[in-house]
Every structure is written in C-alpha cells, then in structure tokens.
Tab-separated table of C-alpha atoms and ligand atoms in Angstrom:
chain	number	residue	atom	x	y	z
L	25	MET	CA	118.071	252.192	57.764
L	26	ARG	CA	121.206	250.138	57.945
L	27	LEU	CA	123.102	252.978	59.597
L	28	VAL	CA	120.507	253.259	62.315
L	29	LEU	CA	120.655	249.555	63.016
L	30	LEU	CA	124.419	249.702	63.105
L	31	TYR	CA	124.190	252.438	65.683
L	32	LEU	CA	121.763	250.461	67.782
L	33	CYS	CA	124.041	247.486	67.630
L	34	ILE	CA	127.016	249.548	68.723
L	35	ILE	CA	125.096	250.990	71.612
L	36	CYS	CA	123.760	247.665	72.780
L	37	HIS	CA	127.243	246.201	72.801
L	38	GLY	CA	128.753	249.257	74.374
L	39	MET	CA	131.587	249.246	71.910
L	40	ALA	CA	132.967	252.294	70.205
L	41	THR	CA	134.125	250.748	66.984
L	42	VAL	CA	133.096	247.596	65.278
L	43	ASP	CA	135.052	247.349	62.119
L	44	GLY	CA	132.862	246.385	59.218
L	45	ALA	CA	130.064	244.977	61.365
L	46	ARG	CA	126.823	244.552	59.480
L	47	THR	CA	123.444	243.975	60.978
L	48	ASN	CA	120.656	242.283	59.133
L	49	VAL	CA	117.167	241.978	60.443
L	50	SER	CA	115.276	239.224	58.752
L	51	GLY	CA	112.335	237.420	60.211
L	52	GLY	CA	112.463	239.611	63.302
L	53	LYS	CA	115.767	238.134	64.477
L	54	PRO	CA	118.868	240.292	64.288
L	55	LYS	CA	121.684	238.724	62.338
L	56	SER	CA	125.029	240.266	61.837
L	57	SER	CA	128.351	239.326	60.523
L	58	GLY	CA	131.322	241.305	61.471
L	59	THR	CA	135.015	241.530	61.784
L	60	PHE	CA	136.440	242.461	65.125
L	61	ASN	CA	139.988	243.640	64.670
L	62	VAL	CA	142.023	243.467	67.870
L	63	LYS	CA	143.841	246.637	66.817
L	64	GLU	CA	140.547	248.517	66.973
L	65	TYR	CA	140.260	247.408	70.576
L	66	GLY	CA	143.631	248.809	71.490
L	67	ALA	CA	146.065	246.018	70.692
L	68	ARG	CA	149.469	247.402	69.784
L	69	GLY	CA	151.127	244.343	68.316
L	70	ASN	CA	154.600	245.636	69.066
L	71	GLY	CA	155.713	242.547	71.010
L	72	ARG	CA	156.164	244.520	74.250
L	73	SER	CA	152.946	246.225	75.365
L	74	ASP	CA	150.451	243.992	77.097
L	75	ASP	CA	147.659	243.320	74.602
L	76	THR	CA	145.637	241.019	76.853
L	77	LYS	CA	142.850	243.515	77.596
L	78	ALA	CA	142.428	244.424	73.956
L	79	PHE	CA	142.109	240.768	72.955
L	80	LEU	CA	139.528	240.189	75.662
L	81	ALA	CA	137.519	243.213	74.564
L	82	ALA	CA	137.533	242.057	70.946
L	83	TRP	CA	136.495	238.553	72.004
L	84	ASP	CA	133.750	239.910	74.195
L	85	ALA	CA	132.281	242.038	71.426
L	86	ALA	CA	132.503	239.214	68.897
L	87	CYS	CA	131.002	236.700	71.287
L	88	LYS	CA	128.077	238.986	72.080
L	89	SER	CA	127.309	239.643	68.445
L	90	SER	CA	125.593	237.212	66.123
L	91	GLY	CA	125.861	235.346	62.855
L	92	GLN	CA	129.219	234.698	61.294
L	93	VAL	CA	131.888	236.516	63.167
L	94	LYS	CA	135.599	237.012	62.687
L	95	ILE	CA	138.232	238.148	65.128
L	96	LEU	CA	141.114	239.528	63.141
L	97	ILE	CA	144.653	239.568	64.458
L	98	PRO	CA	146.715	241.384	61.818
L	99	SER	CA	150.394	240.627	61.433
L	100	GLY	CA	152.527	241.833	64.301
L	101	THR	CA	153.600	240.345	67.625
L	102	TYR	CA	151.117	240.540	70.464
L	103	PHE	CA	152.350	240.129	74.004
L	104	LEU	CA	149.780	238.269	76.083
L	105	ASN	CA	149.363	237.241	79.690
L	106	PRO	CA	147.271	234.113	80.307
L	107	ILE	CA	143.936	234.665	78.599
L	108	GLU	CA	140.598	232.873	78.543
L	109	PHE	CA	138.283	233.176	75.579
L	110	ASN	CA	135.023	232.054	77.097
L	111	GLY	CA	131.765	231.065	75.495
L	112	PRO	CA	129.059	230.260	75.052
L	113	CYS	CA	128.526	232.854	72.339
L	114	ARG	CA	124.794	232.406	72.144
L	115	ASP	CA	123.883	234.041	68.850
L	116	VAL	CA	127.139	233.394	67.044
L	117	GLN	CA	126.912	230.734	64.355
L	118	SER	CA	130.587	230.571	63.598
L	119	LEU	CA	133.536	232.377	65.048
L	120	LYS	CA	136.717	232.633	63.085
L	121	PHE	CA	139.846	233.494	65.056
L	122	GLN	CA	141.929	234.727	62.148
L	123	MET	CA	145.448	235.054	63.448
L	124	GLN	CA	147.936	236.445	60.991
L	125	GLY	CA	150.260	237.654	63.680
L	126	THR	CA	152.210	236.016	66.477
L	127	LEU	CA	150.858	235.739	69.999
L	128	ARG	CA	153.719	235.789	72.471
L	129	ALA	CA	153.373	234.437	76.016
L	130	THR	CA	154.626	236.145	79.115
L	131	THR	CA	157.520	234.306	80.723
L	132	ASP	CA	156.450	235.374	84.235
L	133	LEU	CA	155.229	232.076	85.717
L	134	ARG	CA	153.563	233.864	88.676
L	135	LYS	CA	150.955	235.195	86.258
L	136	TYR	CA	149.612	231.733	85.446
L	137	GLY	CA	146.819	230.202	87.527
L	138	ASN	CA	147.325	226.742	88.936
L	139	GLY	CA	146.579	224.195	86.218
L	140	LYS	CA	145.660	226.962	83.801
L	141	GLY	CA	146.947	227.276	80.286
L	142	TRP	CA	148.200	230.321	78.502
L	143	VAL	CA	145.527	230.741	75.802
L	144	GLU	CA	142.290	228.899	76.582
L	145	PHE	CA	139.192	228.626	74.406
L	146	ARG	CA	136.334	227.456	76.611
L	147	HIS	CA	132.741	226.414	75.978
L	148	VAL	CA	132.682	227.757	72.422
L	149	ASP	CA	130.862	226.123	69.514
L	150	GLY	CA	131.772	226.603	65.868
L	151	LEU	CA	135.212	228.083	66.459
L	152	THR	CA	137.858	228.141	63.720
L	153	VAL	CA	141.406	229.087	64.616
L	154	THR	CA	143.360	229.805	61.453
L	155	GLY	CA	145.296	232.431	59.519
L	156	GLY	CA	148.904	231.246	59.464
L	157	GLY	CA	149.830	232.844	62.782
L	158	THR	CA	151.932	231.545	65.642
L	159	PHE	CA	151.446	230.838	69.327
L	160	ASP	CA	154.882	231.503	70.786
L	161	GLY	CA	154.979	230.015	74.279
L	162	GLN	CA	158.474	231.331	75.030
L	163	GLY	CA	159.107	228.091	76.889
L	164	ALA	CA	162.887	228.051	76.894
L	165	VAL	CA	163.001	230.338	79.920
L	166	SER	CA	160.794	228.024	82.008
L	167	TRP	CA	162.020	224.579	80.922
L	168	PRO	CA	164.705	224.563	83.635
L	169	PHE	CA	161.901	224.989	86.232
L	170	ASN	CA	160.057	221.880	85.046
L	171	LYS	CA	160.719	219.111	87.563
L	172	CYS	CA	158.090	216.721	86.137
L	173	PRO	CA	160.483	214.386	84.335
L	174	LYS	CA	161.945	213.464	87.738
L	175	ASP	CA	159.446	214.395	90.448
L	176	LYS	CA	155.958	212.879	90.369
L	177	ASN	CA	154.572	215.618	92.641
L	178	CYS	CA	155.884	218.360	90.426
L	179	LYS	CA	154.136	221.602	89.615
L	180	VAL	CA	152.877	221.456	86.050
L	181	LEU	CA	153.789	224.349	83.788
L	182	PRO	CA	151.135	226.010	81.613
L	183	THR	CA	149.996	224.455	78.337
L	184	SER	CA	150.164	226.928	75.450
L	185	VAL	CA	146.748	226.480	73.826
L	186	LYS	CA	143.830	224.713	75.469
L	187	PHE	CA	140.414	223.880	74.088
L	188	VAL	CA	138.014	223.101	76.916
L	189	ASN	CA	134.505	221.760	76.266
L	190	THR	CA	134.338	223.092	72.740
L	191	LYS	CA	132.119	221.723	69.996
L	192	ASP	CA	132.735	221.786	66.230
L	193	THR	CA	136.193	223.286	66.358
L	194	VAL	CA	138.571	223.675	63.422
L	195	VAL	CA	142.246	224.480	63.837
L	196	ARG	CA	143.932	224.961	60.489
L	197	GLY	CA	147.234	226.384	59.351
L	198	ILE	CA	148.703	227.682	62.563
L	199	THR	CA	152.029	227.192	64.359
L	200	SER	CA	152.864	226.514	67.979
L	201	LEU	CA	156.381	227.350	68.999
L	202	ASN	CA	158.298	226.494	72.191
L	203	SER	CA	155.442	225.785	74.581
L	204	LYS	CA	156.280	225.792	78.280
L	205	PHE	CA	154.527	222.430	78.743
L	206	PHE	CA	152.105	220.853	76.201
L	207	HIS	CA	151.708	222.812	72.988
L	208	MET	CA	148.023	222.081	72.607
L	209	ALA	CA	145.451	220.247	74.722
L	210	LEU	CA	141.858	219.227	74.047
L	211	LEU	CA	139.778	218.600	77.137
L	212	GLY	CA	136.198	217.422	76.771
L	213	CYS	CA	135.932	218.522	73.148
L	214	HIS	CA	133.405	217.198	70.699
L	215	ASN	CA	134.073	217.185	66.961
L	216	PHE	CA	137.490	218.743	66.503
L	217	LYS	CA	139.361	218.978	63.208
L	218	GLY	CA	143.007	219.955	63.157
L	219	SER	CA	145.064	220.233	59.970
L	220	GLY	CA	148.115	222.026	58.661
L	221	ILE	CA	149.385	222.523	62.175
L	222	THR	CA	153.108	223.065	62.689
L	223	ILE	CA	154.481	222.356	66.131
L	224	SER	CA	158.051	223.107	66.989
L	225	ALA	CA	160.256	222.866	70.077
L	226	PRO	CA	163.683	221.323	70.652
L	227	GLY	CA	163.887	217.551	71.124
L	228	THR	CA	165.328	218.186	74.573
L	229	SER	CA	162.464	220.374	75.879
L	230	PRO	CA	160.635	218.599	78.745
L	231	ASN	CA	156.929	217.570	78.524
L	232	THR	CA	156.307	219.590	75.401
L	233	ASP	CA	153.716	217.147	73.990
L	234	GLY	CA	152.454	218.375	70.632
L	235	ILE	CA	148.721	217.727	70.923
L	236	HIS	CA	147.258	216.057	73.994
L	237	LEU	CA	143.674	214.755	73.964
L	238	GLU	CA	141.493	213.940	76.929
L	239	GLY	CA	137.809	213.177	77.307
L	240	SER	CA	137.161	214.095	73.690
L	241	THR	CA	135.128	212.476	70.911
L	242	GLY	CA	135.284	212.893	67.162
L	243	VAL	CA	138.808	214.211	66.811
L	244	THR	CA	140.591	214.305	63.452
L	245	ILE	CA	144.134	215.538	63.161
L	246	SER	CA	145.685	215.420	59.720
L	247	GLY	CA	148.476	216.826	57.593
L	248	SER	CA	150.524	218.268	60.414
L	249	LYS	CA	154.157	218.431	61.387
L	250	VAL	CA	155.249	217.948	64.963
L	251	ALA	CA	158.837	218.343	66.162
L	252	THR	CA	159.072	218.473	69.937
L	253	GLY	CA	160.524	217.089	73.174
L	254	ASP	CA	157.763	214.653	74.185
L	255	ASP	CA	154.901	212.796	72.475
L	256	CYS	CA	153.986	214.322	69.122
L	257	ILE	CA	150.377	213.406	69.873
L	258	SER	CA	149.198	211.829	73.125
L	259	ILE	CA	145.763	210.282	73.374
L	260	GLY	CA	144.871	210.282	77.060
L	261	GLN	CA	141.923	208.948	79.021
L	262	GLY	CA	138.313	209.205	77.905
L	263	ASN	CA	138.807	209.662	74.164
L	264	SER	CA	136.788	208.013	71.448
L	265	LEU	CA	136.615	208.230	67.651
L	266	VAL	CA	140.043	209.669	67.059
L	267	THR	CA	141.658	209.655	63.608
L	268	ILE	CA	145.241	210.775	63.217
L	269	SER	CA	146.700	210.838	59.711
L	270	GLY	CA	149.419	212.455	57.648
L	271	ILE	CA	151.582	213.386	60.604
L	272	THR	CA	155.320	213.920	60.381
L	273	CYS	CA	156.654	213.313	63.868
L	274	GLY	CA	160.221	213.978	64.983
L	275	PRO	CA	162.088	214.733	67.017
L	276	GLY	CA	159.743	213.520	69.725
L	277	HIS	CA	158.535	210.468	71.606
L	278	GLY	CA	156.118	209.286	68.920
L	279	ILE	CA	152.329	209.032	68.908
L	280	SER	CA	151.000	207.539	72.122
L	281	VAL	CA	147.841	206.213	73.636
L	282	GLY	CA	148.304	207.097	77.285
L	283	SER	CA	149.737	207.229	79.623
L	284	LEU	CA	146.769	205.559	81.307
L	285	GLY	CA	146.015	203.949	84.618
L	286	ARG	CA	147.619	206.472	86.898
L	287	TYR	CA	144.510	208.103	88.396
L	288	ASN	CA	141.254	206.598	89.609
L	289	ASP	CA	138.804	208.746	87.646
L	290	GLU	CA	139.936	207.701	84.190
L	291	GLU	CA	137.599	206.620	81.397
L	292	ASP	CA	138.066	204.112	78.573
L	293	VAL	CA	139.865	204.969	75.352
L	294	LYS	CA	138.426	203.482	72.191
L	295	ASN	CA	138.088	203.675	68.430
L	296	VAL	CA	141.420	205.192	67.489
L	297	ILE	CA	143.130	205.126	64.087
L	298	VAL	CA	146.673	206.324	63.490
L	299	LYS	CA	147.620	206.067	59.816
L	300	ASP	CA	149.691	207.358	56.905
L	301	SER	CA	152.333	208.974	59.069
L	302	THR	CA	156.115	209.226	59.237
L	303	PHE	CA	158.346	209.105	62.288
L	304	GLN	CA	161.803	210.519	61.958
L	305	GLY	CA	164.457	210.005	64.641
L	306	THR	CA	161.845	209.618	67.378
L	307	THR	CA	162.342	207.508	70.501
L	308	ASN	CA	159.079	205.624	69.832
L	309	GLY	CA	156.835	205.193	66.858
L	310	VAL	CA	153.374	204.180	68.026
L	311	ARG	CA	152.952	203.255	71.663
L	312	ILE	CA	150.320	202.295	74.193
L	313	LYS	CA	151.508	203.002	77.722
L	314	THR	CA	149.773	202.169	80.984
L	315	TRP	CA	151.068	202.379	84.536
L	316	ALA	CA	151.244	199.366	86.772
L	317	ASN	CA	149.308	199.567	90.023
L	318	SER	CA	146.409	201.305	88.241
L	319	PRO	CA	143.633	202.246	90.653
L	320	ALA	CA	140.765	201.921	88.143
L	321	ILE	CA	139.717	199.170	85.754
L	322	THR	CA	139.540	200.736	82.306
L	323	LYS	CA	139.636	199.589	78.708
L	324	VAL	CA	141.709	200.432	75.676
L	325	GLN	CA	139.754	199.088	72.758
L	326	ASN	CA	139.714	199.118	68.961
L	327	MET	CA	142.963	200.775	67.897
L	328	THR	CA	144.485	200.520	64.440
L	329	PHE	CA	147.975	201.698	63.542
L	330	ASP	CA	148.260	201.494	59.760
L	331	ASN	CA	150.689	202.542	57.000
L	332	LEU	CA	153.443	204.068	59.062
L	333	VAL	CA	157.022	204.753	58.030
L	334	MET	CA	159.769	204.654	60.644
L	335	LYS	CA	163.072	206.344	59.926
L	336	ASN	CA	165.816	205.773	62.456
L	337	VAL	CA	163.394	205.262	65.346
L	338	ASP	CA	164.450	203.684	68.660
L	339	TYR	CA	161.291	201.648	69.370
L	340	PRO	CA	158.748	201.716	66.526
L	341	ILE	CA	155.999	199.483	68.006
L	342	VAL	CA	155.468	199.502	71.757
L	343	ILE	CA	152.901	198.235	74.204
L	344	ASP	CA	154.181	198.992	77.683
L	345	GLN	CA	151.915	198.122	80.580
L	346	THR	CA	154.561	198.814	83.186
L	347	TYR	CA	155.105	202.355	82.065
L	348	CYS	CA	157.381	204.260	84.394
L	349	PRO	CA	158.902	207.588	83.387
L	350	PHE	CA	160.732	207.874	86.724
L	351	ALA	CA	163.751	206.021	88.032
L	352	LYS	CA	161.424	203.752	89.998
L	353	CYS	CA	157.678	203.055	90.179
L	354	ASP	CA	155.526	200.810	92.352
L	355	ASN	CA	154.991	197.797	90.114
L	356	SER	CA	153.707	195.495	92.855
L	357	ARG	CA	150.325	195.144	91.153
L	358	ALA	CA	149.753	194.511	87.460
L	359	SER	CA	148.117	197.190	85.341
L	360	ARG	CA	144.334	196.867	85.271
L	361	VAL	CA	143.970	198.675	81.990
L	362	LYS	CA	142.589	196.076	79.618
L	363	LEU	CA	143.788	196.184	76.002
L	364	SER	CA	141.789	194.541	73.242
L	365	ASP	CA	141.351	194.796	69.481
L	366	ILE	CA	144.755	196.340	68.857
L	367	HIS	CA	146.062	196.141	65.294
L	368	PHE	CA	149.437	197.120	63.882
L	369	LYS	CA	149.690	196.879	60.110
L	370	ASN	CA	151.885	198.005	57.239
L	371	ILE	CA	154.612	199.427	59.432
L	372	ARG	CA	158.051	199.620	57.837
L	373	GLY	CA	161.396	201.303	57.964
L	374	THR	CA	164.525	201.505	60.058
L	375	THR	CA	165.278	201.372	63.761
L	376	LYS	CA	168.221	202.381	65.906
L	377	ARG	CA	167.907	199.544	68.419
L	378	PRO	CA	167.259	195.807	68.298
L	379	GLU	CA	163.801	195.806	69.988
L	380	ALA	CA	161.693	196.871	67.020
L	381	VAL	CA	158.516	195.287	68.386
L	382	ILE	CA	157.807	195.388	72.121
L	383	LEU	CA	154.540	193.857	73.318
L	384	ARG	CA	154.647	194.037	77.084
L	385	CYS	CA	151.097	193.412	78.251
L	386	SER	CA	149.733	193.213	81.772
L	387	LYS	CA	150.070	190.002	83.710
L	388	GLY	CA	146.668	190.682	85.267
L	389	THR	CA	144.802	191.409	82.040
L	390	PRO	CA	146.811	190.106	79.072
L	391	CYS	CA	146.153	191.841	75.735
L	392	GLN	CA	143.326	190.381	73.723
L	393	LYS	CA	142.774	190.357	69.975
L	394	LEU	CA	146.191	191.742	69.233
L	395	SER	CA	147.358	191.487	65.627
L	396	LEU	CA	150.301	192.419	63.422
L	397	HIS	CA	150.162	192.435	59.639
L	398	ASN	CA	152.991	193.291	57.215
L	399	ILE	CA	155.704	194.547	59.497
L	400	ASN	CA	159.152	195.246	58.073
L	401	LEU	CA	161.525	196.952	60.466
L	402	LYS	CA	165.299	196.725	60.280
L	403	ASN	CA	167.825	197.806	62.858
L	404	ILE	CA	170.567	199.825	61.193
L	405	GLY	CA	172.590	199.850	64.446
L	406	PHE	CA	174.189	196.926	66.252
L	407	GLY	CA	172.579	193.766	67.593
L	408	GLY	CA	170.110	192.658	64.924
L	409	THR	CA	166.342	193.163	65.055
L	410	LEU	CA	163.937	191.383	67.377
L	411	SER	CA	160.499	191.232	68.974
L	412	THR	CA	159.940	190.975	72.710
L	413	CYS	CA	156.658	189.902	74.268
L	414	LEU	CA	155.155	189.499	77.698
L	415	ASN	CA	151.607	188.277	78.340
L	416	ALA	CA	150.856	188.937	74.696
L	417	LYS	CA	149.501	186.408	72.276
L	418	ALA	CA	149.399	188.154	68.951
L	419	GLU	CA	148.135	186.987	65.593
L	420	TYR	CA	150.515	187.521	62.706
L	421	SER	CA	149.783	187.753	58.986
L	422	GLY	CA	151.523	188.921	55.825
L	423	ASN	CA	155.278	189.458	55.939
L	424	ILE	CA	156.635	189.888	59.425
L	425	PHE	CA	160.128	191.098	60.228
L	426	PRO	CA	161.497	190.933	62.899
L	427	PRO	CA	160.067	187.446	63.425
L	428	PRO	CA	157.382	187.055	66.122
L	429	CYS	CA	158.364	186.248	69.705
L	430	GLN	CA	158.912	182.563	70.393
U	502	NAG	C1	120.057	239.631	55.099
U	502	NAG	O1	119.811	238.260	55.379
U	502	NAG	C2	119.130	237.596	54.346
U	502	NAG	C3	118.778	236.182	54.827
U	502	NAG	O2	119.725	235.673	55.729
U	502	NAG	C4	119.985	237.616	53.097
U	502	NAG	O3	119.326	236.950	52.036
U	502	NAG	C5	120.295	239.034	52.712
U	502	NAG	O4	121.175	239.063	51.616
U	502	NAG	C6	120.920	239.797	53.889
U	502	NAG	N1	121.074	241.190	53.553
U	502	NAG	C7	122.187	241.853	53.798
U	502	NAG	C8	122.137	243.299	53.449
U	502	NAG	O5	123.179	241.356	54.312
U	503	NAG	C1	136.749	201.122	65.554
U	503	NAG	O1	137.242	202.450	65.449
U	503	NAG	C2	137.039	203.060	64.200
U	503	NAG	C3	137.753	204.374	64.199
U	503	NAG	O2	137.229	205.289	65.080
U	503	NAG	C4	135.552	203.160	63.915
U	503	NAG	O3	135.344	203.709	62.638
U	503	NAG	C5	134.926	201.777	63.989
U	503	NAG	O4	133.545	201.876	63.844
U	503	NAG	C6	135.251	201.116	65.319
U	503	NAG	N1	134.766	199.741	65.346
U	503	NAG	C7	133.940	199.305	66.269
U	503	NAG	C8	133.582	197.868	66.192
U	503	NAG	O5	133.488	200.018	67.149
C-alpha cells in the first residue's frame, strides 16, 4: 500500500527520486514528510559546477510536497548563481533547509538582477535554515566596485541572503562569509528567530552590514557573532518588536537603528530592545541615525539599550540626527524623524575617543523621554571622556560617567 502511494506521489510531482519521502493518508488528506537531498537532484558539490538548477529542482519538489519537509545539502561546496527559493509551499507545515555544506556565490556581477540578492527565500512560512553550513558571498572580488560609500547614486551590490515576506522563520547555526553587500536582510518578515549565527568579513569591507531589518515585526536575534565592515545589525524603517541579545559585535560599526529619514515612503520604527551584548573595537556601540532634510515625518519610539559592554569602542552611545555618510549632505532642514522613549542603561567599558556619549537630536523635533541610567565609559586614549548634546534633554539616574552635558 505504502509503495503504491509513494509511486503516485512521485508521479504527481514528476520527480524521479525522492529520497526517503513517505506519504501518509489520514483523514483523506495526504501527508508526507520527506528529505530532498540536493545531490539526488543533480548537485555536484565540487565548488565548480553550477548547482543552481539542482537546488531549484530540490526546492520545487520539497515545496510541492506536504507535511514536514527537509532539504538536505550534504557537506561539499556548491557553486550557485543568484537563486530564489519561492513559496508559498501550500501543504508544507515546516521546511527545514539543512545546510551542512558551503554555498558559494558566483563573482560575475552581470548575473545578478537589479536590486536582487544572491540567495533569496520569498513568501515561505515555517522555514528553518540550519545545519552548520556557510553562505560564502565571495565578496572580496566585488568590493572594489562598490561606490556606495562615496556616491549616493551608486549601484547597490547584491545582498548574500534575503528573507522576503516570510513568516515564522528560524535561522540557527549558520555562517555568512564575505558578502558582497549586506550579509543578511529581512524584508517584510513576520516572526523571525535568528541564533548561533556567525558573520564574518574584514573590517574594511564596504557596506557589509551583518543583518539588516526592514518592515519586519517580531524579530529576535540572539547568541550570534558579527565581525564585518559596516553595522553588525541595522534596524531600518518599518520594524517593530525587535529583540537583539547576546551579540558579539566587532569589527564593525555597531548596532544601529537607521539610517532613517532618507526616503519618503518610510514607516515608524518602534519597540526595540538591544541587550546583553559586547562591542569590541567597533566605531560605534549603539546608535540611532537619521538624515537631515527627511522628506517624511516618522517616529522612532520605545527603544531600550541595556547591559552592554564596550571594549575599545570609538563612540559607544550615539544619537545622530544629522547623519551623513558622505563628505557633504544637505542639512538645510532639520530631521523630521521624531525620537521618543529612548533608554540607555547599564552601559560600561572603554572608549578610544573622548565623546563617549553623543546625543545630537533634531532641532525641529528634539528627542523626548530620553534617559540614561548607570553609564560608566572611560576613554583609554587622550583627551578625557565627555558627553555632547544638542536639542536633547535627557534624564539621568544611577551612576553616570562621563558626566551629563551642561
Ligand atoms: C500517519 O499519520 C498519523 C497521524 O498524523 C500518524 O499517527 C501515523 O503514525 C502516521 N503513519 C505513518 C506510517 O507515518
Ligand atoms: C516597548 O518595546 C518592548 C520591546 O519590544 C515591548 O515589549 C513593550 O511592550 C513596548 N512598550 C510599549 C509601551 O509599547
């Protein structure tokens, strides 16, 4: 009986081999759980042959099946062109992308669609990406072509791993190496849990943000290590209910909210907690950055930065509402991004520069309900330790060093 059903299933999916797939008819509804091994779909895993088609075929078969499904990527190095893993996978309850091997990106930039990433998971629910494997973006070859640090009309290089409109996603125990642009981006995701993620690129690599979030709700990122050339984690527009904890960041530009206020279709950012994390040799610790001249009126609301250790950081606590990554920006109008309910507490350690606390709020919409509690930061370089403020009236409690602005 089972054999017959297995046959039927194979025929209906048009696939020759489904490794270990089991079908179970109960209550009239077919249920199956199966493992779809990319090698059985033709992947070579030799680091040279193009395995893109095989990965797509395995995804397709898994996505069309039902129940609890696993895509297995055995150890080996799989050379991949840009690839989209699209859902919805209607009858799939959970889909585990078990990567034991390394996925290696093509370095041919002509292959990448405009604004497209390298590996994209789109419109999938119940996806788990795990298995100890590595996304190797092979970015070093393309970093010299990245003009974004200097030119605001630059062409953006591909992000290594993108999650677009996914729901109930888990990313656990994987590595991202040398992305061309961002390592990982979440766009419009709902309920995302990341843990045990290792992100690695040189401190000098341009725009290699570790994890960038946009338009997402219910995001938890914990117990992860990010060493890269830009923000370790950047929380962009439209995010809510974000908890970041247990991050080791460095080298990198710290953990940021923003940058915000550059485009006119941006949404508010609210309900963010960054806690229990360590920053080592980063340029910033925690930072909120908004552009001046912002076209839209948006809010940054309810943020807590708690229990953070700074080791040899340039600027551990930063609010910058005249953010300008270029040599010059149009600052003729004050930022219209409105900050309120922003709390920094239990932040301690060492800095490399005097300005340990920078609270530079907008002249147009000064920060509201800003507080600092138990801050102990000491400059181990020259020039002492100090706070600088602009349009910021903060409340202080506990032990505060450097002393508040006058
Ligand atoms: C079939 O599914 C039912 C209910 O989901 C389960 O109890 C049973 O163990 C399954 N049988 C097999 C052979 O997988
Ligand atoms: C503030 O944000 C935290 C973290 O997401 C959330 O738990 C809390 O409910 C928020 N508070 C308010 C008043 O919305």
